[in-house]
Short mmCIF file of C-alpha atoms in Angstrom, two decimals:
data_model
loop_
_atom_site.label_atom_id
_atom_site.label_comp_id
_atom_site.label_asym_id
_atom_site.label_seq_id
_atom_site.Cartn_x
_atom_site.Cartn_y
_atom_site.Cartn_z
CA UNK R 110 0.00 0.00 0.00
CA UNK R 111 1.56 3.23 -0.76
CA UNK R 112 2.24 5.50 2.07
CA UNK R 113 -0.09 8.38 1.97
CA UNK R 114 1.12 11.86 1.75
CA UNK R 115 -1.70 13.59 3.91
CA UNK R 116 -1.65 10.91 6.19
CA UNK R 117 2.05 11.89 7.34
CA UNK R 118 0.54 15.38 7.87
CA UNK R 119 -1.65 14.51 9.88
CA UNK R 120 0.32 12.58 11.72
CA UNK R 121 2.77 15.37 12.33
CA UNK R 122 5.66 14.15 10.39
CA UNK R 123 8.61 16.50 9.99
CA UNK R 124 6.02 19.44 11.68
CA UNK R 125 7.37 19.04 14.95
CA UNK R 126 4.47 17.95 16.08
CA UNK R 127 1.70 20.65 14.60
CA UNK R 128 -1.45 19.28 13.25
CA UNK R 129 -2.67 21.25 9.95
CA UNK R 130 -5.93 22.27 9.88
CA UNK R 131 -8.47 23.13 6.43
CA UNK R 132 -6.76 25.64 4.24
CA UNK R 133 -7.80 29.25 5.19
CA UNK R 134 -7.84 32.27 2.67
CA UNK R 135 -5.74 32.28 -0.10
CA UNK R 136 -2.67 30.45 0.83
CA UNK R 137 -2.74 26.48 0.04
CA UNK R 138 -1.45 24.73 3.34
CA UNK R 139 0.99 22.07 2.45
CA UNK R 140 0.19 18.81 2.80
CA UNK R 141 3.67 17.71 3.70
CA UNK R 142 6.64 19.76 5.51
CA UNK R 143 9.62 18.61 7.14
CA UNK R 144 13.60 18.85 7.58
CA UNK R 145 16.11 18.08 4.37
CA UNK R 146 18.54 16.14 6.37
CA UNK R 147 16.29 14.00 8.29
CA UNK R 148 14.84 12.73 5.31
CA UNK R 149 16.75 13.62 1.92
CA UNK R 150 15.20 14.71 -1.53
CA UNK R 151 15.68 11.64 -3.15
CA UNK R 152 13.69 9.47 -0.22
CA UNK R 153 11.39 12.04 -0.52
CA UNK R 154 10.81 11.69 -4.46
CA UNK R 155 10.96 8.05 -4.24
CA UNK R 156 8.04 8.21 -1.77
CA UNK R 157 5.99 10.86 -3.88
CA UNK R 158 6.42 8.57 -7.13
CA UNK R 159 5.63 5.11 -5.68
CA UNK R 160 2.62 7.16 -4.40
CA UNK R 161 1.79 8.20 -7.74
CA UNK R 162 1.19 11.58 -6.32
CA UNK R 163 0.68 14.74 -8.62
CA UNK R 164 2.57 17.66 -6.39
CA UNK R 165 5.01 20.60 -5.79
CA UNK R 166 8.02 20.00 -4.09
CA UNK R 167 9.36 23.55 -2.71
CA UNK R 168 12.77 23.27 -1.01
CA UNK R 169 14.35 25.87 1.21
CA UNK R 170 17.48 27.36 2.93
CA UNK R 171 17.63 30.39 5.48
CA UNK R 172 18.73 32.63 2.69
CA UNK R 173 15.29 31.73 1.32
CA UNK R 174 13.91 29.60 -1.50
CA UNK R 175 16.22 27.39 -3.61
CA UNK R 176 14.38 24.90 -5.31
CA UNK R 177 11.42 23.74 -6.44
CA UNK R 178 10.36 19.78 -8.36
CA UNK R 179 7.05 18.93 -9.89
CA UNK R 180 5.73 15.85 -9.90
CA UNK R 181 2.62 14.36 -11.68
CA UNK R 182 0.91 10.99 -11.56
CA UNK R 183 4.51 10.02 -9.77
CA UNK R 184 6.48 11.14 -12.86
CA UNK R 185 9.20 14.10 -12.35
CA UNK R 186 8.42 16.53 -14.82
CA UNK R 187 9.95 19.38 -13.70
CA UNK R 188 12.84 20.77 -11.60
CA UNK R 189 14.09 24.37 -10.96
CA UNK R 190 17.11 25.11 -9.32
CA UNK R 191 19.31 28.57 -9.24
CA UNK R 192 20.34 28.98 -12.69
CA UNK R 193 19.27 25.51 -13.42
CA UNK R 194 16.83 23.49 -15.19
CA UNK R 195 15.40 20.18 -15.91
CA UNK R 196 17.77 17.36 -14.67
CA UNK R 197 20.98 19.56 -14.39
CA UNK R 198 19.06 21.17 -11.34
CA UNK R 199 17.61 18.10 -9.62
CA UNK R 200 21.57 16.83 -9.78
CA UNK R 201 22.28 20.45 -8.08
CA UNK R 202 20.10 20.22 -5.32
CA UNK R 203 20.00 16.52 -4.28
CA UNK R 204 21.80 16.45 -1.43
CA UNK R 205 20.74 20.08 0.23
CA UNK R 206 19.90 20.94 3.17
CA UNK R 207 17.50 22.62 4.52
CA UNK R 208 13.33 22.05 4.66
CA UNK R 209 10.55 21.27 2.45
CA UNK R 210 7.11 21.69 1.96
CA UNK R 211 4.80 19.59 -0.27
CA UNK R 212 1.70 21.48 -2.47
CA UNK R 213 -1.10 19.55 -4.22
CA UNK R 214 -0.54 20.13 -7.63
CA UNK R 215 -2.52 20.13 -11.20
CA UNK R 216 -1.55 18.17 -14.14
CA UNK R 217 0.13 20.18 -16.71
CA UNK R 218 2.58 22.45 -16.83
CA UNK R 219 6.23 22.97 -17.82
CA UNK R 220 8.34 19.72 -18.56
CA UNK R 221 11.71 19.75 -18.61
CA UNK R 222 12.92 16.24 -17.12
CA UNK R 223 11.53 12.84 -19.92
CA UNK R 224 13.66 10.33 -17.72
CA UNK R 225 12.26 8.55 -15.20
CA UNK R 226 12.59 9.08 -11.39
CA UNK R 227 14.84 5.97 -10.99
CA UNK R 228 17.44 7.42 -13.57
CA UNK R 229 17.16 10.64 -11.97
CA UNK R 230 18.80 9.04 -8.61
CA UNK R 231 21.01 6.62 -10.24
CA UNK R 232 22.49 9.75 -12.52
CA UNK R 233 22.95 11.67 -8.98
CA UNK R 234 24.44 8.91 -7.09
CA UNK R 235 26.84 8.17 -10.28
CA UNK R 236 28.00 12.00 -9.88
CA UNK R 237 28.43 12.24 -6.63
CA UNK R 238 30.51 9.11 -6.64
CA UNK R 239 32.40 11.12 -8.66
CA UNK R 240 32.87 14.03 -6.61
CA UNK R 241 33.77 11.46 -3.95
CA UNK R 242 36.36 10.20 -5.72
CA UNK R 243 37.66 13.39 -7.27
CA UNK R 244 36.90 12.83 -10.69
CA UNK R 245 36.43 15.82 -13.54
CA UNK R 246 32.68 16.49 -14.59
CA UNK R 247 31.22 18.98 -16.95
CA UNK R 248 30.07 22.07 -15.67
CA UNK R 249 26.53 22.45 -14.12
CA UNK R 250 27.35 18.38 -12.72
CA UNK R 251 26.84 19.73 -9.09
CA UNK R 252 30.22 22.36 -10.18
CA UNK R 253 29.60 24.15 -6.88
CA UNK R 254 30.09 21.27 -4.26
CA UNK R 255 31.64 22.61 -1.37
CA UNK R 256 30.62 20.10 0.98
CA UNK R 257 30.16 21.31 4.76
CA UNK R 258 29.59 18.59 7.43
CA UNK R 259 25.92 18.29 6.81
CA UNK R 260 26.03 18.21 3.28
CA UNK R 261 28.50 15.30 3.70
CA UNK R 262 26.39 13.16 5.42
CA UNK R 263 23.43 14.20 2.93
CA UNK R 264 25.66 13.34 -0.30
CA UNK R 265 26.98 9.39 1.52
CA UNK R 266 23.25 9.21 2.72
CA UNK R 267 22.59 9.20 -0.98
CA UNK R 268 25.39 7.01 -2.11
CA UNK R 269 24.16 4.35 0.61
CA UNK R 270 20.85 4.02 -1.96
CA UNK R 271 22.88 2.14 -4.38
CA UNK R 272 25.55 0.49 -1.75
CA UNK R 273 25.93 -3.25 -1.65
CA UNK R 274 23.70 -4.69 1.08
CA UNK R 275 26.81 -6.32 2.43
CA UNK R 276 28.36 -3.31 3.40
CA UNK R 277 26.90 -1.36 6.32
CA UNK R 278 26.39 2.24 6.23
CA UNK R 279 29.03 4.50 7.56
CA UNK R 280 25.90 7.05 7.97
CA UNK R 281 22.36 5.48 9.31
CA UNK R 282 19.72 7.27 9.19
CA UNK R 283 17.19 7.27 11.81
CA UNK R 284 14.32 8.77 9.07
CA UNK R 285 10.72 9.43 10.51
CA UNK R 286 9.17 7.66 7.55
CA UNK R 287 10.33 3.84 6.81
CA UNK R 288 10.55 4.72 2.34
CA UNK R 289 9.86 0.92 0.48
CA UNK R 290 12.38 0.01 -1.76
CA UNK R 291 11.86 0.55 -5.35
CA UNK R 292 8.76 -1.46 -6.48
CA UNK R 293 9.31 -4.20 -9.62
CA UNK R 294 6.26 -2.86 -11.27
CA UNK R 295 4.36 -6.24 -13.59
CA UNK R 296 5.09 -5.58 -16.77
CA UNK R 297 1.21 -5.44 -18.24
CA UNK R 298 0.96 -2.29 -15.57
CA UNK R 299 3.00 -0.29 -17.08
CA UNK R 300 2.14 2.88 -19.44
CA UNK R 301 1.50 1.96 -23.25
CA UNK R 302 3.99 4.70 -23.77
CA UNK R 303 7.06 3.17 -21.96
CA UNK R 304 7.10 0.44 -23.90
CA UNK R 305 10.33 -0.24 -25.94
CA UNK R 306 13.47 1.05 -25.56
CA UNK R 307 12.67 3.55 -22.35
CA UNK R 308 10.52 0.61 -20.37
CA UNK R 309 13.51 -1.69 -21.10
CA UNK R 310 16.32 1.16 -20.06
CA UNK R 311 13.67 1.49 -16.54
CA UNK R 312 13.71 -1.96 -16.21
CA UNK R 313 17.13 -1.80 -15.64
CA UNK R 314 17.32 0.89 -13.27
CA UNK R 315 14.81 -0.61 -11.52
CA UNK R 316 17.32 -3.97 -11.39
CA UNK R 317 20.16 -1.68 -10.69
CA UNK R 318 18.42 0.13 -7.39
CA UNK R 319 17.51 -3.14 -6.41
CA UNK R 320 20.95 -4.33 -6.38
CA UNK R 321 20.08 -7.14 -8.97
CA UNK R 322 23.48 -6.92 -11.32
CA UNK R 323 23.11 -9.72 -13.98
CA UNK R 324 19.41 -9.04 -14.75
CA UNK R 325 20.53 -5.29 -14.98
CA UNK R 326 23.04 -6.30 -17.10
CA UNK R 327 20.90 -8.33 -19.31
CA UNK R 328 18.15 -5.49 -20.07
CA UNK R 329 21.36 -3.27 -20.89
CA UNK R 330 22.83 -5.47 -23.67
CA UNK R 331 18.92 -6.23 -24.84
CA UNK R 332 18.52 -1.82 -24.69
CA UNK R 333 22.02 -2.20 -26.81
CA UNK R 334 20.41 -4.68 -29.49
CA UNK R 335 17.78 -1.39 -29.67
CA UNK R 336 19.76 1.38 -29.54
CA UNK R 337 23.32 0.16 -30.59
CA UNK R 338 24.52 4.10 -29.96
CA UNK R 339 23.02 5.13 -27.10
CA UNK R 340 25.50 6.38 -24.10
CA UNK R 341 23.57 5.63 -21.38
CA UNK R 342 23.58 2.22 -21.90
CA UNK R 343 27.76 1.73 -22.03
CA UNK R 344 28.47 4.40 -19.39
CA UNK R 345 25.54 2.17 -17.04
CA UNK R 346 27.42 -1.11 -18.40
CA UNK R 347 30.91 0.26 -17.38
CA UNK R 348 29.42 1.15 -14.14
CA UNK R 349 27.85 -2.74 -13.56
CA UNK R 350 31.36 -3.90 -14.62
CA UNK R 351 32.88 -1.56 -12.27
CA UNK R 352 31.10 -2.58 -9.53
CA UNK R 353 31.64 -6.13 -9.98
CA UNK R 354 35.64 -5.32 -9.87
CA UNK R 355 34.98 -3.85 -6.48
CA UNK R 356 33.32 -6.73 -4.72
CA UNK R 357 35.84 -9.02 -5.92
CA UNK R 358 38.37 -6.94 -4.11
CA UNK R 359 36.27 -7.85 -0.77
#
């Protein structure tokens, strides 16, 4: 069953407590609020899109508002950051801290992210494991990381999403909400839309996040037979192979 968004409100879930009431005058109350820290942007939109939820995401700092991620029908459409758009400001703004609120939404409206959720955090983790290890990356790949102590723990709290379930965390999390792992979906329930190369590509995120290597690996080589030139597929099969080197180091 998903977990329901206005049910954590009302429970008093990242609110310290405070119970919202009906929506007065002309300001929406949101139906969701709480720390980024305790619970991290990417639990959050993993939540929100195994909900299938259709909302505003509107992300904050004490210098005031930095962010702000539309979902719809649990699809990321949208994602405003700064200077930055689409999926080049989700990857800016993944591992900030601050708070959050959470805005029923309408459908329709500006779309500037066509990849699904699951690449979106696989792409984020993938970069920061690149800032981690002090690797180059183009500019607008999260080019202003100066990473404070809290921001630290935010960007390994986000690596720990794709770590080997053999390896403990170096940073639990004691988070409010306990966030389901990423649901395998049956195939007939998925959109006519996704079918073909993108449903095959999510397929293997989907494998990926869930730590399942060879069948990830498999819906890779079958997205190659598609889409012979497509970069996503070799960089993600370099990565598989990559990870494989590691645990044979163990």
């Amino acid at each position: 069953m998903p977990f329901g968004v206005e049910g954590s409100v009302r429970g008093g879930y990242g609110t310290g407590g405070r119970r919202y009431g009906p929506e007065t005058g002309s300001e929406p109350m949101p139906l969701m609020s709480g720390e980024l820290g305790e619970v991290l942007l990417p639990e959050l939109v993993q939540m929100l899109a195994l909900g299938g939820h259709t909302v505003r995401v509107v992300m904050y700092q004490r210098s005031g508002r930095v962010g702000e991620l539309r979902i719809e029908g649990g699809r990321v459409r949208h994602c405003q950051a700064d200077e930055f758009t689409g999926e080049a400001a989700f990857h800016h703004i993944c591992c900030t801290v601050g708070w959050f609120e959470v805005y029923r939404d309408e459908a329709g409206g500006q779309d500037t992210i066509s990849c699904s959720w699951q690449q979106l955090l696989f792409e984020s983790a993938r970069l920061q494991d690149e800032a981690n290890r002090g690797d180059a990356f183009s500019a607008g790949d999260l080019e202003d990381l100066a990473l404070d102590e809290p921001r630290e723990r935010a960007a390994s709290v986000l690596a720990d999403l794709l770590r080997d379930p053999r390896t403990p965390s170096a940073h639990p999390v004691a988070s409010p909400v306990a966030v389901p792992p990423p649901a395998r979906l049956p195939r007939e329930s998925r959109r006519p839309e996704d079918d073909g190369f993108e449903a095959i590509f999510g397929e293997a995120i989907y494998a990926y996040l869930c730590r399942e290597l060879d069948e990830a690996e498999d819906l890779l080589h079958r997205c190659t037979e598609l889409r012979p030139d497509d970069e996503r597929v070799a960089v993600n099969l370099s990565r598989i192979a990559q990870r494989r080197r590691r645990r044979g180091k163990r």
